[in-house]
């Protein structure tokens, strides 16, 4: 072994020293294997560099060496909390590429699943945020109790609770039975009561307010220029929801509002998510009531269910994006006319929303950096891809 | 929202000297050095494309490409797709980070995967692959290392760390070294149509 020598930065004079520490990669508050390289002056953050790639498996390259349908189960593993939304974006991109029409009933089923996913995501994210604040696991368990009920529905519909792999190009894999619709309606009846209970515990809680208000403020101009999307953008007061802006699928048929924050602090991000859940419930109620009968798969695509490798979209490219619970989830697919995509790219909201993490954290205390990261809402499967 | 062809004439009229080409539904910028000017025009003119949704690279064997998807948050319009091509040997494209902060991490990702150097980027480092990694994993000619087989450099490193390397593995590594080959994994082939 060679002898190692250590030298302390600035040792020998009486200047104040900054301290460089690593938060993560194995730390409960980093929501996975994510590292923050933080420089501290006392307890105040001077600089913060996110270090990622610990969970990188080059999803894009794997997808480029696979048939189009072959990547569908892999998209589940991007943001493993919201597999239905991930499927949705990818299916939309390939449908755009190959010009496939989706039957109306399939659109409704997709919207129901996407909004249920949003409930699952927001409720767990708030739970985890409270975990970071020090309310150890009580709010998470309240949240997971409700999440379980929705995951049971996913299991009944798709056969899996988290890795649903439910959507196909041109529709969905299985139909919704009347019993499942009745169960979803049952959840819709009980969920508002749970939200009220949750809010009684949290929204006006003094500790939550003191810790979250005026912490990690994100100005609207910075948010737009840094391509921040999702609840984080709307908490800063920018009215931009892709469900409204693009009117993809059949979202223009549903009446819902886009909740906005005022300051863009951690508290706004928390509260926007609570309000978004209420809007999702509105969409779900309308969808469950109005869902039409009919096909669930486009006739053009039925033969490819059994022989996915024969599916060869025409030469071209498509970019499709959905309002995933974490922000804009985009898929860029280029076809060269063969059974494998020439280029496949995922625009991951978790990744791009982190661009401004340093700006939010500078000048704050270490403990605040933890909750700021919690309020950004990242999932490492999607961030590292 | 203007059609792509109208947009082309509008940009070419506003910025003299730029030439654009229509590629499907997107605009190909012939000279990469005009990128900043064009992006500034898209952002600051009445088009109001204030939101750069996606930046990514792509490899087309004879050249590399950087693709940009612009939207407008204020006018809820878009997308405008802009693409820039550069050669594979010395790929250089101006960075848009100064104009759009959102490009910062995405350009780092494209650099990491394709080796496109974004000039003027404040912090162009690898983002997913580790420091010291060689090669550009998303390029079509990238050959993956075989993690099962050791090379002489690996054996030397392990022995330096005090690990005893079994003889058959060492012999294989020596043979590879003699042949001047690297331990590379087989590329998955094209799937056969059924």
Coordinates of C-alpha atoms in Angstrom, one line a residue:
Chain A
X1 CA 0.0 0.0 0.0
X2 CA 1.3 3.4 -0.8
X3 CA 1.2 6.0 1.9
X4 CA -1.5 8.7 1.3
X5 CA -1.1 12.2 2.4
X6 CA -4.0 14.5 3.0
X7 CA -4.0 18.3 2.8
X8 CA -6.7 20.5 4.1
X9 CA -7.8 23.3 1.9
X10 CA -6.9 26.6 3.5
X11 CA -5.1 25.0 6.4
X12 CA -2.5 27.3 8.1
X13 CA -4.3 30.6 8.0
X14 CA -7.3 31.7 9.9
X15 CA -9.8 32.0 7.0
X16 CA -13.2 30.4 7.4
X17 CA -13.2 27.1 5.6
X18 CA -15.9 25.8 3.5
X19 CA -16.8 22.1 3.9
X20 CA -17.5 19.8 1.0
X21 CA -19.8 16.9 1.7
X22 CA -21.6 14.3 -0.2
X23 CA -25.3 13.7 0.4
X24 CA -25.9 10.3 -1.0
X25 CA -25.7 8.1 -3.1
X26 CA -27.0 5.9 -0.3
X27 CA -29.2 8.1 1.7
X28 CA -32.9 7.8 2.4
X29 CA -33.5 11.5 1.6
X30 CA -32.2 11.2 -1.9
X31 CA -35.0 9.0 -3.0
X32 CA -32.7 6.5 -4.6
X33 CA -29.1 6.4 -5.7
X34 CA -28.6 10.1 -6.3
X35 CA -25.7 12.2 -5.0
X36 CA -25.5 15.8 -4.2
X37 CA -22.0 17.3 -3.9
X38 CA -22.6 20.1 -1.5
X39 CA -20.2 22.9 -0.4
X40 CA -21.2 24.4 2.9
X41 CA -20.3 27.5 4.8
X42 CA -21.3 26.6 8.3
X43 CA -24.7 25.2 7.5
X44 CA -25.5 27.4 4.5
X45 CA -25.2 26.0 1.0
X46 CA -22.6 27.7 -1.2
X47 CA -22.7 25.3 -4.1
X48 CA -24.5 22.1 -5.0
X49 CA -23.8 19.8 -7.9
X50 CA -26.1 16.9 -8.5
X51 CA -24.2 13.7 -9.5
X52 CA -26.2 11.1 -11.3
X53 CA -25.9 8.0 -13.4
X54 CA -25.8 5.4 -10.6
X55 CA -28.8 3.7 -12.1
X56 CA -28.0 4.3 -15.7
X57 CA -28.6 1.3 -18.0
X58 CA -28.9 3.1 -21.3
X59 CA -32.6 2.5 -21.8
X60 CA -32.4 4.3 -25.2
X61 CA -29.8 2.0 -26.6
X62 CA -31.6 -1.1 -25.4
X63 CA -34.8 0.2 -27.0
X64 CA -32.9 0.8 -30.3
X65 CA -32.0 -2.8 -30.4
X66 CA -35.5 -4.1 -29.8
X67 CA -38.8 -4.2 -31.6
X68 CA -41.2 -1.3 -31.0
X69 CA -43.5 -3.4 -28.8
X70 CA -40.5 -4.8 -26.9
X71 CA -39.8 -1.5 -25.3
X72 CA -43.3 -1.1 -23.9
X73 CA -42.6 -3.1 -20.7
X74 CA -39.3 -1.3 -20.3
X75 CA -41.0 2.1 -20.2
X76 CA -42.7 0.9 -17.0
X77 CA -39.3 0.8 -15.4
X78 CA -38.6 4.5 -16.2
X79 CA -40.8 6.1 -13.6
X80 CA -41.8 3.0 -11.7
X81 CA -44.5 4.9 -9.8
X82 CA -46.4 5.8 -12.9
X83 CA -46.1 3.0 -15.4
X84 CA -49.4 3.9 -17.0
X85 CA -48.4 7.4 -18.0
X86 CA -45.1 6.1 -19.3
X87 CA -46.9 3.6 -21.6
X88 CA -49.2 6.4 -22.6
X89 CA -46.4 8.7 -23.9
X90 CA -44.7 5.9 -25.8
X91 CA -47.9 4.6 -27.3
X92 CA -48.8 8.1 -28.5
X93 CA -45.4 8.6 -30.1
X94 CA -45.5 5.4 -32.1
X95 CA -49.2 6.0 -33.0
X96 CA -48.1 9.4 -34.4
X97 CA -45.3 7.7 -36.3
X98 CA -47.4 5.0 -37.9
X99 CA -50.5 7.1 -38.1
X100 CA -52.8 4.8 -36.0
X101 CA -56.2 5.8 -34.9
X102 CA -57.3 4.9 -31.4
X103 CA -60.9 3.9 -30.6
X104 CA -62.8 6.1 -28.3
X105 CA -63.2 3.6 -25.6
X106 CA -59.5 3.0 -25.5
X107 CA -59.0 6.8 -25.1
X108 CA -61.3 6.8 -22.2
X109 CA -59.6 3.9 -20.6
X110 CA -56.2 5.5 -21.1
X111 CA -57.4 8.7 -19.5
X112 CA -58.8 6.9 -16.5
X113 CA -55.6 5.0 -16.0
X114 CA -53.4 8.2 -16.4
X115 CA -55.5 10.1 -13.9
X116 CA -55.5 7.2 -11.4
X117 CA -51.7 7.2 -11.8
X118 CA -51.6 10.9 -11.0
X119 CA -53.5 10.2 -7.8
X120 CA -51.0 7.5 -6.9
X121 CA -48.0 9.7 -7.6
X122 CA -49.1 12.9 -5.9
X123 CA -50.3 11.1 -2.8
X124 CA -47.0 9.2 -2.4
X125 CA -44.9 12.3 -3.2
X126 CA -46.6 14.3 -0.5
X127 CA -46.0 11.3 1.9
X128 CA -42.3 11.2 1.0
X129 CA -41.9 15.0 1.3
X130 CA -43.3 14.7 4.8
X131 CA -40.8 11.9 5.5
X132 CA -38.0 14.3 4.5
X133 CA -39.5 16.9 6.9
X134 CA -39.2 14.5 9.7
X135 CA -42.8 13.2 10.1
X136 CA -41.4 9.8 10.0
X137 CA -43.7 7.4 8.0
X138 CA -47.1 8.3 9.4
X139 CA -48.2 10.5 6.4
X140 CA -46.6 8.0 4.0
X141 CA -48.6 5.2 5.5
X142 CA -51.8 7.2 5.2
X143 CA -50.9 7.8 1.6
X144 CA -50.0 4.2 0.9
X145 CA -53.3 3.0 2.3
X146 CA -55.1 4.9 -0.5
X147 CA -52.4 4.0 -3.1
X148 CA -52.9 0.3 -2.4
X149 CA -56.6 0.6 -3.3
X150 CA -55.7 2.1 -6.7
X151 CA -52.9 -0.5 -7.3
X152 CA -55.5 -3.2 -6.7
X153 CA -57.4 -1.9 -9.6
X154 CA -54.3 -1.8 -11.7
X155 CA -53.7 -5.4 -10.8
X156 CA -57.2 -6.4 -11.7
X157 CA -57.0 -4.6 -15.0
X158 CA -53.5 -5.2 -16.2
X159 CA -52.3 -8.1 -14.1
X160 CA -49.6 -6.2 -12.3
X161 CA -49.6 -3.5 -9.6
X162 CA -46.6 -1.4 -10.6
X163 CA -45.2 -2.6 -13.9
X164 CA -48.5 -2.5 -15.7
X165 CA -47.5 -2.8 -19.3
X166 CA -51.1 -2.2 -20.2
X167 CA -51.2 0.1 -23.2
X168 CA -50.6 -1.1 -26.8
X169 CA -50.1 0.9 -30.0
X170 CA -53.7 1.5 -31.1
X171 CA -55.4 0.9 -27.8
X172 CA -55.1 -1.0 -24.6
X173 CA -54.5 -4.7 -23.9
X174 CA -57.6 -5.6 -21.8
X175 CA -61.1 -4.2 -21.5
X176 CA -62.5 -2.7 -18.3
X177 CA -65.3 -4.8 -16.9
X178 CA -68.4 -3.1 -15.4
X179 CA -67.3 -4.4 -12.0
X180 CA -63.9 -2.6 -12.3
X181 CA -65.7 0.6 -13.3
X182 CA -67.9 0.3 -10.2
X183 CA -64.9 -0.2 -8.1
X184 CA -63.2 2.9 -9.5
X185 CA -66.5 4.8 -8.8
X186 CA -66.3 3.5 -5.3
X187 CA -62.7 4.9 -4.9
X188 CA -63.8 8.2 -6.3
X189 CA -66.5 8.4 -3.6
X190 CA -64.1 7.8 -0.8
X191 CA -61.0 9.6 -2.0
X192 CA -62.2 13.2 -1.3
X193 CA -62.8 12.2 2.3
X194 CA -59.3 10.9 2.5
X195 CA -57.9 14.1 1.0
X196 CA -59.8 16.1 3.6
X197 CA -58.3 14.0 6.4
X198 CA -54.9 14.4 4.8
X199 CA -55.3 18.1 4.6
X200 CA -56.5 18.4 8.2
X201 CA -53.3 16.8 9.2
X202 CA -51.0 18.8 6.9
X203 CA -52.2 21.9 5.1
X204 CA -52.4 24.2 8.1
X205 CA -49.9 22.3 10.2
X206 CA -47.6 24.9 11.8
X207 CA -44.4 22.9 11.4
X208 CA -45.1 22.2 7.8
X209 CA -45.8 25.8 7.1
X210 CA -42.7 27.0 8.9
X211 CA -40.5 24.5 7.1
X212 CA -42.0 24.9 3.6
X213 CA -43.1 28.5 3.2
X214 CA -40.6 30.8 1.5
X215 CA -38.1 27.9 1.1
X216 CA -36.7 27.0 -2.4
X217 CA -38.5 29.8 -4.2
X218 CA -38.5 29.3 -8.0
X219 CA -39.3 32.5 -10.0
X220 CA -41.6 32.0 -13.0
X221 CA -39.1 33.3 -15.6
X222 CA -36.4 31.0 -14.4
X223 CA -38.9 28.1 -14.4
X224 CA -39.8 28.7 -18.0
X225 CA -36.3 29.2 -19.3
X226 CA -35.1 26.1 -17.5
X227 CA -37.8 23.9 -19.1
X228 CA -39.3 23.0 -15.7
X229 CA -42.6 21.3 -16.2
X230 CA -45.4 19.7 -14.3
X231 CA -46.6 20.7 -10.8
X232 CA -43.3 22.5 -10.2
X233 CA -43.9 24.9 -13.0
X234 CA -47.5 25.5 -12.1
X235 CA -46.6 26.1 -8.4
X236 CA -44.5 29.1 -9.8
X237 CA -47.7 30.5 -11.3
X238 CA -47.2 29.6 -15.0
X239 CA -50.4 28.3 -16.5
X240 CA -49.1 25.5 -18.7
X241 CA -50.6 22.0 -18.6
X242 CA -50.0 19.8 -21.6
X243 CA -53.5 18.3 -21.2
X244 CA -54.8 21.8 -22.0
X245 CA -52.1 23.0 -24.3
X246 CA -52.0 20.0 -26.7
X247 CA -55.5 18.6 -26.0
X248 CA -54.0 15.2 -26.7
X249 CA -56.1 12.0 -26.5
X250 CA -59.6 13.2 -25.6
X251 CA -58.8 15.7 -22.8
X252 CA -60.7 18.5 -24.5
X253 CA -63.9 16.7 -23.6
X254 CA -63.3 16.9 -19.8
X255 CA -64.0 19.9 -17.6
X256 CA -61.1 20.5 -15.2
X257 CA -59.1 23.4 -14.0
X258 CA -55.3 23.9 -13.8
X259 CA -54.4 24.8 -10.2
X260 CA -51.6 27.4 -9.9
X261 CA -49.4 28.5 -7.1
X262 CA -48.3 32.1 -6.3
X263 CA -44.8 32.1 -4.9
X264 CA -43.3 28.9 -6.2
X265 CA -42.0 27.7 -2.8
X266 CA -42.0 24.2 -1.4
X267 CA -45.4 24.8 0.2
X268 CA -47.0 25.8 -3.1
X269 CA -45.6 22.7 -4.7
X270 CA -47.2 20.7 -2.0
X271 CA -50.5 22.4 -2.2
X272 CA -50.7 22.4 -6.1
X273 CA -50.4 18.7 -5.9
X274 CA -53.3 18.4 -3.5
X275 CA -55.4 20.6 -5.8
X276 CA -54.4 18.6 -8.8
X277 CA -55.6 15.5 -7.2
X278 CA -59.0 17.1 -6.8
X279 CA -59.0 18.0 -10.5
X280 CA -58.0 14.5 -11.4
X281 CA -61.0 13.2 -9.4
X282 CA -63.2 15.5 -11.5
X283 CA -61.8 14.1 -14.7
X284 CA -62.2 10.5 -13.4
X285 CA -65.8 11.1 -12.4
X286 CA -66.7 12.4 -15.9
X287 CA -64.7 9.6 -17.6
X288 CA -66.3 6.8 -15.6
X289 CA -69.8 8.2 -16.2
X290 CA -69.4 8.8 -19.9
X291 CA -67.2 5.9 -21.1
X292 CA -68.6 4.6 -24.4
X293 CA -68.9 1.0 -25.4
X294 CA -66.9 -0.3 -28.4
X295 CA -63.5 -1.6 -29.4
X296 CA -60.4 -1.3 -27.3
X297 CA -57.9 -1.8 -30.1
X298 CA -57.5 -0.3 -33.5
X299 CA -58.3 -3.0 -36.1
X300 CA -55.1 -2.1 -38.0
X301 CA -53.0 -3.1 -34.9
X302 CA -54.8 -6.3 -33.8
X303 CA -52.6 -8.6 -36.0
X304 CA -49.4 -7.2 -34.4
X305 CA -50.5 -8.2 -30.9
X306 CA -49.4 -11.7 -31.7
X307 CA -46.4 -10.9 -34.0
X308 CA -45.0 -7.6 -32.8
X309 CA -41.8 -8.0 -34.8
X310 CA -43.8 -7.6 -38.0
X311 CA -44.7 -4.1 -37.0
X312 CA -42.7 -1.7 -39.1
X313 CA -43.7 2.0 -39.0
X314 CA -43.0 4.0 -42.2
X315 CA -39.8 6.1 -42.4
X316 CA -40.3 9.2 -40.4
X317 CA -40.1 10.7 -36.9
X318 CA -42.5 11.7 -34.1
X319 CA -42.3 13.5 -30.9
X320 CA -45.2 13.0 -28.5
X321 CA -45.5 14.3 -25.0
X322 CA -47.9 13.7 -22.1
X323 CA -48.5 15.5 -18.9
X324 CA -47.1 12.8 -16.6
X325 CA -47.5 13.4 -12.9
X326 CA -43.9 14.6 -12.7
X327 CA -44.0 16.9 -15.7
X328 CA -43.7 16.7 -19.4
X329 CA -42.8 13.2 -20.5
X330 CA -41.7 13.2 -24.1
X331 CA -40.8 10.4 -26.5
X332 CA -38.8 11.1 -29.7
X333 CA -38.9 8.2 -32.0
X334 CA -37.2 8.0 -35.5
X335 CA -38.1 5.1 -37.8
X336 CA -36.0 3.9 -40.7
X337 CA -38.7 1.5 -41.9
X338 CA -37.4 -1.6 -40.0
X339 CA -38.8 -3.4 -37.0
X340 CA -36.5 -1.5 -34.7
X341 CA -36.4 2.3 -34.0
X342 CA -33.4 4.1 -35.4
X343 CA -33.5 6.6 -32.6
X344 CA -35.5 6.5 -29.4
X345 CA -35.2 9.3 -26.9
X346 CA -37.0 9.9 -23.6
X347 CA -37.4 13.4 -22.4
X348 CA -37.5 12.7 -18.7
X349 CA -39.1 15.3 -16.4
X350 CA -37.2 14.2 -13.3
X351 CA -34.0 14.8 -15.1
X352 CA -34.7 18.2 -16.6
X353 CA -36.5 19.6 -13.5
X354 CA -33.2 19.1 -11.6
X355 CA -31.4 21.7 -13.8
X356 CA -32.4 24.4 -11.3
X357 CA -31.8 22.4 -8.1
X358 CA -28.6 24.4 -7.4
X359 CA -30.4 27.8 -7.9
X360 CA -33.1 26.7 -5.4
X361 CA -30.7 25.5 -2.8
X362 CA -28.0 28.2 -2.7
X363 CA -28.3 30.3 0.5
X364 CA -30.5 27.7 2.2
X365 CA -29.7 25.4 5.0
X366 CA -28.7 21.7 4.5
X367 CA -32.0 20.5 6.0
X368 CA -33.9 22.7 3.5
X369 CA -32.0 21.2 0.5
X370 CA -33.4 17.8 1.5
X371 CA -37.0 19.1 1.3
X372 CA -36.4 21.1 -1.8
X373 CA -35.2 17.9 -3.5
X374 CA -38.3 16.1 -2.1
X375 CA -40.6 18.8 -3.5
X376 CA -39.0 18.5 -7.0
X377 CA -40.3 14.9 -7.1
X378 CA -37.7 12.7 -8.8
X379 CA -37.6 9.1 -9.5
X380 CA -34.2 7.7 -10.2
X381 CA -35.4 5.1 -12.7
X382 CA -36.4 7.9 -15.0
X383 CA -33.7 10.3 -14.1
X384 CA -30.8 8.0 -14.9
X385 CA -32.5 5.9 -17.5
Chain B
X1 CA -49.2 28.7 -35.8
X2 CA -47.3 29.0 -39.1
X3 CA -46.6 26.0 -41.3
X4 CA -43.1 24.8 -41.4
X5 CA -42.5 26.2 -44.9
X6 CA -43.8 29.7 -43.9
X7 CA -41.6 29.6 -40.8
X8 CA -38.6 28.9 -43.1
X9 CA -39.3 32.0 -45.2
X10 CA -39.9 34.1 -42.1
X11 CA -36.6 33.1 -40.5
X12 CA -34.6 33.4 -43.7
X13 CA -36.1 36.9 -44.2
X14 CA -35.4 38.0 -40.7
X15 CA -31.8 36.7 -40.4
X16 CA -30.0 37.3 -43.7
X17 CA -27.4 34.7 -44.5
X18 CA -29.1 31.7 -42.9
X19 CA -30.2 28.9 -45.1
X20 CA -32.7 26.4 -43.9
X21 CA -33.9 23.2 -45.5
X22 CA -37.2 21.3 -44.9
X23 CA -36.7 17.8 -43.5
X24 CA -40.1 16.2 -43.0
X25 CA -41.8 18.5 -40.5
X26 CA -38.7 20.1 -39.3
X27 CA -36.1 22.7 -40.3
X28 CA -32.5 21.8 -40.9
X29 CA -30.1 24.6 -40.3
X30 CA -27.3 24.3 -42.9
X31 CA -24.6 26.2 -41.0
X32 CA -24.4 25.2 -37.3
X33 CA -22.8 28.6 -36.4
X34 CA -26.2 30.3 -37.1
X35 CA -27.9 28.3 -34.4
X36 CA -27.7 31.0 -31.7
X37 CA -29.0 33.7 -33.9
X38 CA -31.9 31.5 -35.1
X39 CA -32.7 30.4 -31.5
X40 CA -32.6 34.0 -30.3
X41 CA -35.0 34.9 -33.1
X42 CA -37.4 32.1 -32.2
X43 CA -37.4 33.2 -28.6
X44 CA -37.6 36.9 -28.9
X45 CA -39.7 37.5 -32.0
X46 CA -43.5 37.4 -32.0
X47 CA -43.2 33.6 -32.3
X48 CA -42.5 33.6 -28.6
X49 CA -41.0 30.1 -28.4
X50 CA -39.8 30.5 -24.8
X51 CA -39.7 26.9 -23.9
X52 CA -37.1 24.5 -25.2
X53 CA -38.7 21.2 -24.5
X54 CA -36.1 18.7 -25.7
X55 CA -32.5 18.6 -26.9
X56 CA -31.1 15.4 -28.1
X57 CA -28.5 13.9 -30.4
X58 CA -28.8 11.3 -33.1
X59 CA -26.3 9.3 -35.2
X60 CA -26.9 8.9 -38.9
X61 CA -23.6 7.1 -39.7
X62 CA -22.2 9.8 -41.9
X63 CA -23.0 12.7 -39.6
X64 CA -24.3 13.5 -36.1
X65 CA -27.4 15.5 -35.5
X66 CA -28.7 17.6 -32.7
X67 CA -32.5 18.0 -32.6
X68 CA -34.3 20.8 -30.8
X69 CA -38.0 20.9 -30.0
X70 CA -39.3 24.4 -29.2
X71 CA -42.7 25.3 -27.8
X72 CA -44.3 28.4 -26.6
X73 CA -45.7 28.5 -23.0
X74 CA -47.2 31.9 -23.4
X75 CA -49.0 31.3 -26.7
X76 CA -49.5 27.5 -26.1
X77 CA -48.2 26.8 -29.6
X78 CA -45.6 24.5 -31.1
X79 CA -43.6 22.5 -31.8
X80 CA -41.0 23.9 -34.0
X81 CA -38.3 21.3 -34.7
X82 CA -34.9 22.5 -35.5
X83 CA -32.0 20.2 -36.4
X84 CA -28.3 20.9 -36.9
X85 CA -25.8 18.5 -38.5
X86 CA -22.2 18.1 -37.8
X87 CA -19.4 15.7 -38.8
X88 CA -18.5 12.7 -36.7
X89 CA -14.8 13.4 -36.4
X90 CA -15.0 16.8 -34.8
X91 CA -18.6 17.4 -33.8
X92 CA -19.1 21.0 -32.6
X93 CA -22.3 22.8 -32.2
X94 CA -22.9 26.1 -30.3
X95 CA -24.6 25.7 -26.9
X96 CA -28.0 27.1 -26.3
X97 CA -27.6 27.1 -22.5
X98 CA -27.1 30.9 -22.3
X99 CA -30.4 31.4 -23.9
X100 CA -32.3 28.5 -22.5
X101 CA -31.2 27.2 -19.1
X102 CA -33.2 24.0 -19.8
X103 CA -30.5 23.0 -22.4
X104 CA -27.8 22.6 -19.7
X105 CA -28.4 19.0 -18.6
X106 CA -29.8 17.9 -21.9
X107 CA -26.7 19.1 -23.8
X108 CA -24.5 17.3 -21.2
X109 CA -26.5 14.2 -21.9
X110 CA -26.1 14.5 -25.7
X111 CA -22.3 15.1 -25.2
X112 CA -22.2 12.1 -22.9
X113 CA -23.9 9.7 -25.3
X114 CA -22.8 11.0 -28.7
X115 CA -19.7 13.1 -28.0
X116 CA -21.2 16.3 -29.5
X117 CA -19.2 19.2 -28.1
X118 CA -21.5 22.1 -27.3
X119 CA -19.3 25.2 -27.5
X120 CA -19.9 27.7 -24.8
X121 CA -21.6 25.3 -22.4
X122 CA -20.6 26.3 -18.9
X123 CA -20.1 22.8 -17.5
X124 CA -19.7 20.2 -20.3
X125 CA -19.0 17.0 -18.4
X126 CA -20.3 13.5 -18.6
X127 CA -23.6 13.2 -16.8
X128 CA -24.6 9.5 -16.7
X129 CA -21.3 7.7 -17.6
X130 CA -18.5 7.9 -15.1
X131 CA -15.5 10.2 -15.3
X132 CA -12.8 8.6 -17.4
X133 CA -15.2 6.5 -19.5
X134 CA -14.0 6.2 -23.1
X135 CA -16.2 6.2 -26.1
X136 CA -19.7 7.4 -27.0
X137 CA -22.2 4.7 -26.1
X138 CA -25.1 5.8 -28.2
X139 CA -23.2 6.0 -31.5
X140 CA -24.1 3.2 -33.8
X141 CA -20.6 2.0 -34.1
X142 CA -20.0 1.8 -30.4
X143 CA -19.0 -1.7 -29.3
X144 CA -19.9 -2.7 -25.8
X145 CA -17.2 -4.3 -23.6
X146 CA -17.7 -7.8 -22.5
X147 CA -17.9 -7.6 -18.8
X148 CA -17.4 -11.3 -18.4
X149 CA -13.9 -11.4 -20.0
X150 CA -10.9 -9.6 -18.5
X151 CA -8.3 -7.8 -20.4
X152 CA -4.6 -7.5 -19.4
X153 CA -5.2 -4.0 -18.1
X154 CA -7.9 -5.3 -15.8
X155 CA -5.7 -8.1 -14.6
X156 CA -2.8 -5.7 -13.9
X157 CA -5.1 -3.4 -12.0
X158 CA -6.6 -6.3 -9.9
X159 CA -3.1 -7.7 -9.1
X160 CA -2.0 -4.2 -8.1
X161 CA -4.9 -4.2 -5.6
X162 CA -3.7 -7.5 -4.2
X163 CA -6.4 -9.7 -5.8
X164 CA -5.2 -13.1 -7.1
X165 CA -6.5 -13.6 -10.6
X166 CA -7.1 -17.3 -11.6
X167 CA -4.7 -18.7 -14.2
X168 CA -7.2 -19.6 -17.0
X169 CA -8.6 -16.0 -16.9
X170 CA -5.1 -14.6 -17.0
X171 CA -4.2 -16.8 -19.9
X172 CA -7.2 -15.7 -21.9
X173 CA -6.4 -12.0 -21.2
X174 CA -2.8 -12.6 -22.4
X175 CA -4.1 -14.3 -25.6
X176 CA -6.3 -11.3 -26.3
X177 CA -3.3 -9.0 -25.7
X178 CA -1.2 -11.0 -28.1
X179 CA -3.9 -10.8 -30.9
X180 CA -4.2 -7.1 -30.3
X181 CA -8.0 -7.5 -29.6
X182 CA -10.3 -6.1 -27.0
X183 CA -12.9 -8.0 -25.1
X184 CA -16.1 -6.9 -26.8
X185 CA -19.6 -8.2 -26.4
X186 CA -21.6 -9.5 -29.4
X187 CA -24.0 -7.0 -30.8
X188 CA -27.6 -8.1 -30.7
X189 CA -28.6 -8.9 -34.3
X190 CA -31.6 -7.6 -36.2
X191 CA -34.8 -9.5 -35.3
X192 CA -35.9 -11.9 -38.0
X193 CA -39.4 -11.1 -39.3
X194 CA -41.8 -14.0 -38.5

